[in-house]
Coordinates of C-alpha atoms and ligand atoms in Angstrom, one line a residue:
M632 CA 0.0 0.0 0.0
M633 CA 1.2 3.5 -0.8
D634 CA 1.9 5.9 2.1
H635 CA -0.6 8.7 2.6
A636 CA -0.6 12.1 4.3
D637 CA -3.4 14.6 4.5
I638 CA -1.0 17.3 3.3
V639 CA 2.3 16.9 1.4
I640 CA 4.5 19.9 1.2
A641 CA 7.0 19.7 -1.7
G642 CA 10.0 21.9 -0.6
G643 CA 11.1 22.4 3.0
G644 CA 12.7 25.8 2.6
P645 CA 11.6 28.9 4.5
V646 CA 8.0 29.0 3.1
G647 CA 7.4 25.2 3.2
G648 CA 8.9 25.0 6.6
A649 CA 6.7 27.8 7.9
L650 CA 3.6 26.1 6.5
A651 CA 4.6 22.8 8.2
L652 CA 5.1 24.6 11.5
A653 CA 1.7 26.3 11.3
L654 CA 0.1 22.9 10.7
K655 CA 2.2 21.0 13.2
D656 CA -0.3 20.7 16.1
G657 CA -3.5 20.9 14.0
G658 CA -4.4 17.2 14.0
R659 CA -3.7 16.7 10.3
S660 CA -1.0 14.4 9.0
V661 CA 1.7 16.4 7.2
T662 CA 4.8 15.2 5.3
V663 CA 7.5 17.6 4.0
L664 CA 9.7 16.5 1.1
E665 CA 12.9 18.4 1.0
A666 CA 15.5 17.8 -1.7
R667 CA 18.5 18.9 0.3
G668 CA 20.1 16.0 2.2
D669 CA 23.2 17.5 3.8
F670 CA 22.6 20.8 5.6
S671 CA 26.1 21.1 7.0
R672 CA 27.5 22.3 3.7
Q673 CA 24.7 24.7 3.0
R674 CA 25.6 28.4 2.5
D675 CA 23.0 30.7 1.0
P676 CA 24.6 34.2 1.1
R677 CA 21.2 36.1 1.1
A678 CA 20.2 38.2 4.0
L679 CA 16.4 38.7 4.3
A680 CA 14.7 41.9 5.3
L681 CA 11.7 40.6 7.3
S682 CA 8.7 43.0 7.6
Y683 CA 7.3 43.8 11.0
G684 CA 4.3 41.6 10.0
A685 CA 6.6 38.7 9.2
M686 CA 8.2 39.0 12.7
L687 CA 4.7 38.7 14.3
I688 CA 4.0 35.5 12.3
L689 CA 7.3 34.0 13.1
R690 CA 6.7 34.8 16.8
R691 CA 3.4 33.0 16.7
L692 CA 5.1 30.0 15.0
G693 CA 7.6 29.9 17.9
V694 CA 10.6 30.6 15.6
W695 CA 11.3 34.2 16.4
D696 CA 13.0 33.5 19.8
R697 CA 15.2 30.9 18.1
L698 CA 16.8 33.6 15.8
P699 CA 20.0 34.9 17.3
A700 CA 19.6 38.7 17.5
P701 CA 17.9 39.8 14.3
T702 CA 19.0 43.4 13.4
P703 CA 16.1 45.9 13.6
I704 CA 15.5 48.4 10.8
V705 CA 14.3 51.6 12.4
D706 CA 14.4 53.8 9.3
I707 CA 14.5 53.3 5.5
H708 CA 16.3 55.9 3.5
V709 CA 15.1 56.0 -0.2
S710 CA 17.0 58.1 -2.7
R711 CA 17.8 58.4 -6.5
K712 CA 21.3 58.5 -7.7
G713 CA 21.9 61.7 -9.7
G714 CA 18.5 63.1 -8.8
L715 CA 17.0 65.4 -6.2
G716 CA 14.8 64.3 -3.4
R717 CA 14.9 61.6 -0.8
C718 CA 12.5 60.1 1.6
L719 CA 12.9 58.7 5.1
L720 CA 10.4 56.1 6.3
S721 CA 10.5 55.8 10.1
A722 CA 9.2 53.2 12.5
A723 CA 8.7 55.9 15.1
A724 CA 6.0 57.5 12.9
D725 CA 3.9 54.4 13.4
G726 CA 4.7 54.0 17.0
L727 CA 6.5 50.7 16.4
P728 CA 10.0 49.7 17.5
A729 CA 11.1 48.7 14.0
L730 CA 9.9 48.7 10.4
G731 CA 11.5 45.2 10.0
Y732 CA 14.4 43.0 10.9
V733 CA 17.3 41.5 9.0
V734 CA 18.3 37.8 9.3
D735 CA 20.4 35.5 7.2
Y736 CA 18.5 33.1 5.0
D737 CA 20.5 30.1 6.4
V738 CA 19.9 31.2 10.0
L739 CA 16.1 31.4 9.4
D740 CA 16.0 28.2 7.5
R741 CA 17.8 26.3 10.3
A742 CA 15.6 27.8 13.0
L743 CA 12.5 26.6 11.1
R744 CA 13.9 23.1 10.8
E745 CA 14.9 23.0 14.5
A746 CA 11.4 24.1 15.5
L747 CA 10.0 21.3 13.3
A748 CA 12.3 18.7 14.9
G749 CA 10.0 18.6 18.0
G750 CA 7.6 16.3 16.1
G751 CA 4.1 16.5 14.7
V752 CA 5.3 16.6 11.1
H753 CA 7.3 14.1 9.0
Y754 CA 10.2 16.1 7.5
L755 CA 12.0 13.9 4.9
T756 CA 15.4 15.1 3.8
G757 CA 17.2 14.1 0.6
A758 CA 13.7 13.7 -0.8
A759 CA 13.3 15.3 -4.3
V760 CA 9.9 15.3 -5.9
T761 CA 10.2 14.0 -9.4
R762 CA 6.6 13.8 -10.7
T763 CA 3.1 14.6 -9.5
R764 CA -0.3 13.5 -10.8
T765 CA -3.7 14.5 -9.6
A766 CA -7.2 13.0 -9.7
S767 CA -10.5 14.5 -8.3
G768 CA -10.0 13.0 -4.8
Y769 CA -6.2 12.9 -4.3
A770 CA -2.7 13.6 -5.6
V771 CA 0.1 11.1 -6.2
V772 CA 3.6 12.4 -5.5
D773 CA 6.7 10.5 -6.8
F774 CA 10.0 11.3 -5.2
L775 CA 13.5 10.0 -5.0
Q776 CA 14.9 9.7 -1.5
H777 CA 18.6 9.0 -1.3
G778 CA 18.3 7.3 -4.7
A779 CA 15.3 5.1 -3.8
A780 CA 12.0 5.7 -5.7
R781 CA 9.0 6.3 -3.4
Q782 CA 5.4 7.4 -3.6
L783 CA 2.9 9.2 -1.5
T784 CA -0.8 10.0 -1.9
T785 CA -2.3 13.1 -0.4
R786 CA -5.5 15.2 -0.3
L787 CA -3.5 18.4 -0.9
L788 CA -0.1 18.9 -2.5
A789 CA 1.4 22.2 -1.4
R790 CA 4.2 23.2 -3.8
A791 CA 6.8 25.3 -2.0
D792 CA 9.7 24.2 -4.1
G793 CA 10.8 27.8 -5.0
G794 CA 9.5 27.3 -8.5
R795 CA 12.2 24.8 -9.3
G796 CA 9.9 21.8 -9.7
D797 CA 10.4 20.5 -13.3
D798 CA 6.9 19.3 -14.0
A799 CA 4.2 21.8 -15.0
V800 CA 1.1 22.1 -12.9
P801 CA -1.9 21.2 -15.2
G802 CA -4.5 23.9 -15.0
S803 CA -2.1 26.6 -13.9
G804 CA 0.0 28.8 -16.3
Q805 CA 3.3 30.6 -15.8
Q806 CA 4.0 34.2 -16.6
V807 CA 7.8 34.9 -16.9
R808 CA 9.7 38.1 -17.5
D809 CA 13.5 38.2 -17.4
Y810 CA 14.7 41.5 -16.0
G811 CA 18.0 41.1 -17.7
Q812 CA 19.6 41.9 -14.4
S813 CA 21.4 40.0 -11.6
A814 CA 21.7 40.8 -7.9
V815 CA 25.2 40.7 -6.4
V816 CA 24.9 40.0 -2.6
A817 CA 27.7 40.2 -0.1
P818 CA 28.2 41.2 3.5
V819 CA 30.2 44.5 3.7
R820 CA 31.6 46.8 6.3
S821 CA 31.7 50.6 6.3
E822 CA 33.6 53.4 8.0
L823 CA 30.5 54.9 9.5
P824 CA 28.0 52.9 11.6
H825 CA 24.6 52.0 10.0
R826 CA 22.5 53.2 12.9
N827 CA 19.9 50.6 12.0
V828 CA 19.0 52.5 8.7
A829 CA 18.3 50.5 5.6
Y830 CA 19.3 52.2 2.3
E831 CA 17.4 51.7 -0.9
R832 CA 19.1 53.7 -3.7
F833 CA 17.7 53.7 -7.2
T834 CA 20.3 54.0 -9.9
G835 CA 20.4 53.7 -13.7
E836 CA 21.7 50.1 -13.3
G837 CA 19.0 49.1 -11.0
P838 CA 18.2 49.4 -7.3
L839 CA 21.0 49.0 -4.7
A840 CA 20.1 48.1 -1.1
L841 CA 22.3 48.2 2.0
L842 CA 20.6 46.5 5.0
P843 CA 21.9 46.8 8.6
S844 CA 23.1 43.3 9.6
G845 CA 24.8 42.9 13.0
D846 CA 27.7 45.4 13.0
G847 CA 27.9 45.4 9.3
L848 CA 25.7 45.6 6.2
A849 CA 24.1 43.2 3.7
L850 CA 24.5 44.4 0.2
V851 CA 22.1 43.7 -2.7
W852 CA 23.5 45.4 -5.9
T853 CA 21.3 45.0 -9.0
C854 CA 23.1 45.4 -12.3
A855 CA 23.5 43.8 -15.8
P856 CA 24.6 40.1 -15.6
E857 CA 28.0 40.9 -17.2
R858 CA 28.7 43.6 -14.7
A859 CA 27.6 41.3 -11.9
R860 CA 30.1 38.7 -13.1
R861 CA 32.9 41.3 -13.1
L862 CA 31.9 42.6 -9.6
C863 CA 32.1 39.0 -8.2
A864 CA 35.5 38.4 -9.8
M865 CA 37.1 41.7 -8.7
A866 CA 39.8 42.0 -6.1
E867 CA 38.3 43.1 -2.8
P868 CA 39.8 46.7 -2.8
D869 CA 38.5 47.3 -6.3
F870 CA 35.1 46.0 -5.4
L871 CA 34.9 48.3 -2.3
A872 CA 36.0 51.3 -4.4
A873 CA 33.4 50.5 -7.0
L874 CA 30.7 50.2 -4.4
H875 CA 31.7 53.5 -2.8
G876 CA 31.6 55.1 -6.3
H877 CA 28.2 53.7 -6.9
F878 CA 26.5 54.2 -3.5
G879 CA 28.1 57.5 -2.5
D880 CA 29.4 58.8 0.8
R881 CA 26.6 58.3 3.3
L882 CA 28.3 55.5 5.1
G883 CA 31.9 56.7 4.5
R884 CA 34.2 54.3 2.7
F885 CA 33.6 50.6 2.6
T886 CA 36.3 48.7 4.5
A887 CA 35.7 45.0 3.9
A888 CA 33.5 42.6 1.9
G889 CA 32.7 38.9 2.5
P890 CA 32.0 36.3 -0.2
R891 CA 30.1 37.6 -3.1
A892 CA 27.4 35.7 -5.2
A893 CA 25.1 36.7 -8.0
F894 CA 21.4 35.8 -8.5
P895 CA 19.7 36.1 -11.9
L896 CA 16.5 38.1 -11.6
V897 CA 13.2 37.2 -13.1
L898 CA 9.6 37.9 -12.4
K899 CA 7.7 34.6 -12.5
Y900 CA 4.2 34.0 -11.3
A901 CA 1.6 31.3 -11.7
R902 CA -2.1 32.0 -12.5
P903 CA -4.1 30.6 -10.9
V904 CA -2.1 29.6 -7.9
V905 CA -4.4 26.6 -7.3
A906 CA -5.1 23.6 -9.5
Q907 CA -6.7 20.2 -8.9
R908 CA -5.6 19.0 -5.4
T909 CA -2.6 21.4 -5.7
V910 CA -1.7 24.8 -4.3
L911 CA 1.4 26.9 -5.1
L912 CA 2.9 29.2 -2.5
G913 CA 6.0 31.2 -1.8
N914 CA 8.4 31.5 -4.8
A915 CA 6.6 28.6 -6.5
A916 CA 3.6 30.9 -6.8
Q917 CA 5.5 34.2 -7.4
T918 CA 9.2 34.9 -7.7
L919 CA 9.7 38.7 -7.4
H920 CA 12.5 41.2 -8.0
P921 CA 14.2 41.6 -4.7
V922 CA 13.7 45.4 -4.6
A923 CA 12.1 46.4 -1.3
G924 CA 12.6 42.9 0.1
Q925 CA 9.1 41.5 -0.5
G926 CA 9.4 37.9 -1.6
F927 CA 9.8 35.9 1.5
N928 CA 7.4 38.2 3.4
L929 CA 4.7 37.5 0.9
G930 CA 5.5 33.8 0.9
L931 CA 5.2 33.7 4.6
R932 CA 1.8 35.3 4.4
D933 CA 0.8 32.6 1.8
A934 CA 1.9 29.9 4.3
W935 CA 0.1 31.5 7.2
E936 CA -3.2 32.0 5.3
L937 CA -3.1 28.5 3.7
A938 CA -2.6 26.9 7.2
A939 CA -5.6 28.9 8.5
E940 CA -7.7 27.7 5.6
I941 CA -6.6 24.1 6.0
L942 CA -7.3 24.1 9.7
A943 CA -10.7 25.7 9.2
T944 CA -11.7 23.0 6.7
P945 CA -13.2 19.6 7.8
P946 CA -10.6 16.9 7.1
G947 CA -12.6 15.3 4.3
E948 CA -12.8 18.6 2.4
I949 CA -9.1 19.5 2.5
G950 CA -7.8 20.1 -1.0
G951 CA -11.3 20.2 -2.5
R952 CA -12.3 22.8 -5.0
A953 CA -14.2 25.0 -2.4
M954 CA -11.2 25.2 -0.1
L955 CA -8.8 25.9 -2.9
E956 CA -11.1 28.6 -4.3
R957 CA -11.3 30.3 -0.9
Y958 CA -7.5 30.3 -0.6
R959 CA -7.1 31.7 -4.1
A960 CA -9.5 34.5 -3.6
G961 CA -8.0 35.4 -0.2
R962 CA -4.5 35.7 -1.6
R963 CA -5.2 37.4 -4.9
L964 CA -4.9 41.1 -3.8
D965 CA -1.7 40.6 -1.7
S966 CA 0.0 38.6 -4.5
A967 CA -1.0 41.0 -7.3
G968 CA -0.2 44.1 -5.2
S969 CA 3.3 42.8 -4.4
I970 CA 4.0 41.9 -8.0
L971 CA 2.8 45.3 -9.2
F972 CA 4.8 47.2 -6.5
T973 CA 8.1 45.4 -7.1
D974 CA 7.8 45.2 -10.8
T975 CA 7.0 49.0 -11.1
L976 CA 9.9 49.9 -8.9
A977 CA 12.3 47.6 -10.7
R978 CA 11.3 48.6 -14.2
L979 CA 10.4 52.3 -14.0
F980 CA 13.4 53.4 -12.0
S981 CA 16.1 51.0 -13.4
N982 CA 17.1 53.3 -16.2
D983 CA 18.7 56.6 -16.9
D984 CA 15.9 58.3 -18.6
P985 CA 16.2 61.9 -17.4
I986 CA 12.4 62.4 -17.2
L987 CA 11.9 59.3 -15.1
R988 CA 14.9 60.2 -13.0
H989 CA 13.6 63.6 -12.1
G990 CA 10.1 62.3 -11.8
L991 CA 11.3 59.9 -9.1
G992 CA 13.2 62.7 -7.4
L993 CA 10.0 64.8 -7.4
G994 CA 8.0 61.8 -6.2
L995 CA 10.4 61.2 -3.3
M996 CA 10.2 64.9 -2.4
A997 CA 6.4 64.8 -2.5
L998 CA 6.3 61.6 -0.4
E999 CA 8.7 63.1 2.2
G1000 CA 6.2 66.0 2.6
L1001 CA 3.0 64.0 2.6
L1002 CA 2.6 62.2 6.0
P1003 CA -0.4 60.1 5.1
A1004 CA 1.3 58.8 1.9
K1005 CA 4.5 58.1 3.8
R1006 CA 2.5 56.1 6.4
F1007 CA 0.8 54.2 3.6
V1008 CA 4.1 53.2 2.0
A1009 CA 5.6 52.3 5.5
R1010 CA 2.5 50.1 6.3
R1011 CA 2.8 48.5 2.8
M1012 CA 6.4 47.5 3.6
M1013 CA 5.4 46.3 7.1
F1014 CA 2.3 44.3 6.4
G1015 CA 1.8 43.8 2.7
A1016 CA -0.9 44.9 0.2
R1017 CA -3.9 44.3 2.5
G1018 CA -2.3 43.5 5.7
C1019 CA -2.6 40.0 7.1
R1020 CA -5.6 38.7 8.8
W1021 CA -4.1 38.2 12.2
R1022 CA -6.1 35.1 13.0
A1023 CA -4.2 32.3 14.5
P1024 CA -4.7 29.0 12.7
T1025 CA -7.0 26.8 14.9
S1026 CA -8.0 23.2 14.6
M1027 CA -11.5 22.1 13.9
Ligands
LIG2186 C1 19.2 38.5 -3.9 C2 17.9 38.3 -3.2 C3 17.6 39.0 -2.1 C4 16.3 38.8 -1.5 N1 16.0 39.5 -0.4 C5 14.8 39.4 0.2 C6 14.5 40.2 1.4 O1 15.2 41.0 1.8 N2 13.2 40.0 1.9 C7 12.4 39.0 1.4 O2 11.3 38.9 2.0 N3 12.7 38.3 0.4 C8 13.9 38.4 -0.2 N4 14.2 37.6 -1.3 C9 13.3 36.6 -1.8 C10 13.4 35.3 -0.9 O3 14.7 34.8 -0.9 C11 12.4 34.2 -1.4 O4 11.2 34.8 -1.6 C12 12.3 33.1 -0.5 O5 13.6 32.4 -0.4 C13 11.3 32.1 -1.0 O6 11.2 31.0 -0.1 P1 10.6 29.6 -0.7 O7 10.7 28.6 0.5 O8 9.4 29.8 -1.4 O9 11.7 29.1 -1.8 P2 13.2 28.7 -1.7 O10 13.9 29.6 -0.7 O11 13.7 28.7 -3.1 O12 13.2 27.2 -1.1 C14 12.7 26.2 -1.9 C15 13.0 24.8 -1.2 O13 12.4 23.8 -2.0 C16 13.4 22.8 -2.1 N5 13.2 22.1 -3.4 C17 13.4 22.5 -4.7 N6 13.0 21.6 -5.6 C18 12.6 20.5 -4.9 C19 12.0 19.3 -5.3 N7 11.9 18.9 -6.5 N8 11.7 18.4 -4.3 C20 11.8 18.7 -3.0 N9 12.3 19.9 -2.6 C21 12.7 20.8 -3.5 C22 14.8 23.5 -2.1 O14 15.8 22.6 -1.7 C23 14.5 24.6 -1.1 O15 14.8 24.2 0.2 C24 15.4 37.8 -2.0 C25 15.8 37.1 -3.1 C26 17.0 37.3 -3.7 C27 17.3 36.5 -5.0

């Protein structure tokens, strides 16, 4: 007989891990299939800016206190290279201690896995999904675990594989736009302290972000792929000088850089995000440009809302059309809003058109002077397009 789980989560990264945790004590059987087998060699150089709302969700999942000292972002400084105008978004204006927090991808990923180790969920490692098939009442998931072919049936297949699954999802289409850009990430140090300010600087090459991370900064430098390759290959002093030339003097000179890596940037999203017995979430549902650090925050809200929907559904109806439709409708605005927000920022302001450059400068000046508009943008960054419904997932 084939093994069965009420819910199978394909991909145990940050979003799949969060979904599993939210379902852990809900009385449903949950199996996570994670392709990685050996976590000791893992090193993802990304730092993630978590929104204030993401912090609240991670706290409810019992993960927040496992993270060693996330770095608070108290202000976000937005500017345009070669243009007038700047805008400062401030947590104090909303009466909150921080607009968000910075943690390393690996640190968050490990904390989620450790929280899951307490039981309640089967987390299989070295388990790569190879094929999925669905029928009206169930899905069949084929996977290879340490070279052995295995199968599971499930009421609901939640795909949180980061969009890397090879097989298409019948009934759901993919929209893809290549930005023709890469993001160079690296930890860097500067002469002047960051004072918990995150910098978002729009340049003709693309946006450049410097996030406060411990005593140093986490850099995300968007540029053409060829330039990214050269930046990664440069000797450290040349790289630091190039960064100073590109970012300017706000943090003084840059004094050190850690390992550099480049990520190709595409906008990729599935429509609809549900299909027969299947739901896509996190990067599998939408992979965004990293400008304004929205991707994981949105994926975490996907996981939270999906868990709430599953736990509010009688066991026999999990994965059925009605449940999937409620989930799809509930996530539509947040997903579409985040795609529009990041895509507009990335495309409109990643060029040297003088009209757009001055337009952005004027826009930033106007935003700086308009308190309600500033609060709107700050809340958008903290909580997403429509905020999250802060209901805790509860069992039926
Ligand atoms: C340069 C850069 C900077 C970013 N900065 C931010 C930021 O500041 N804030 C923010 O919110 N977001 C940010 N993001 C986006 C963020 O990294 C992603 O949104 C987030 O990692 C998505 O998580 P996920 O779990 O959906 O996918 P992933 O992180 O890709 O994880 C997918 C998991 O699925 C597993 N998997 C893949 N295929 C299979 C398979 N066939 N079978 C089983 N398992 C499989 C993988 O091993 C992995 O563990 C950034 C992205 C980039 C590129």
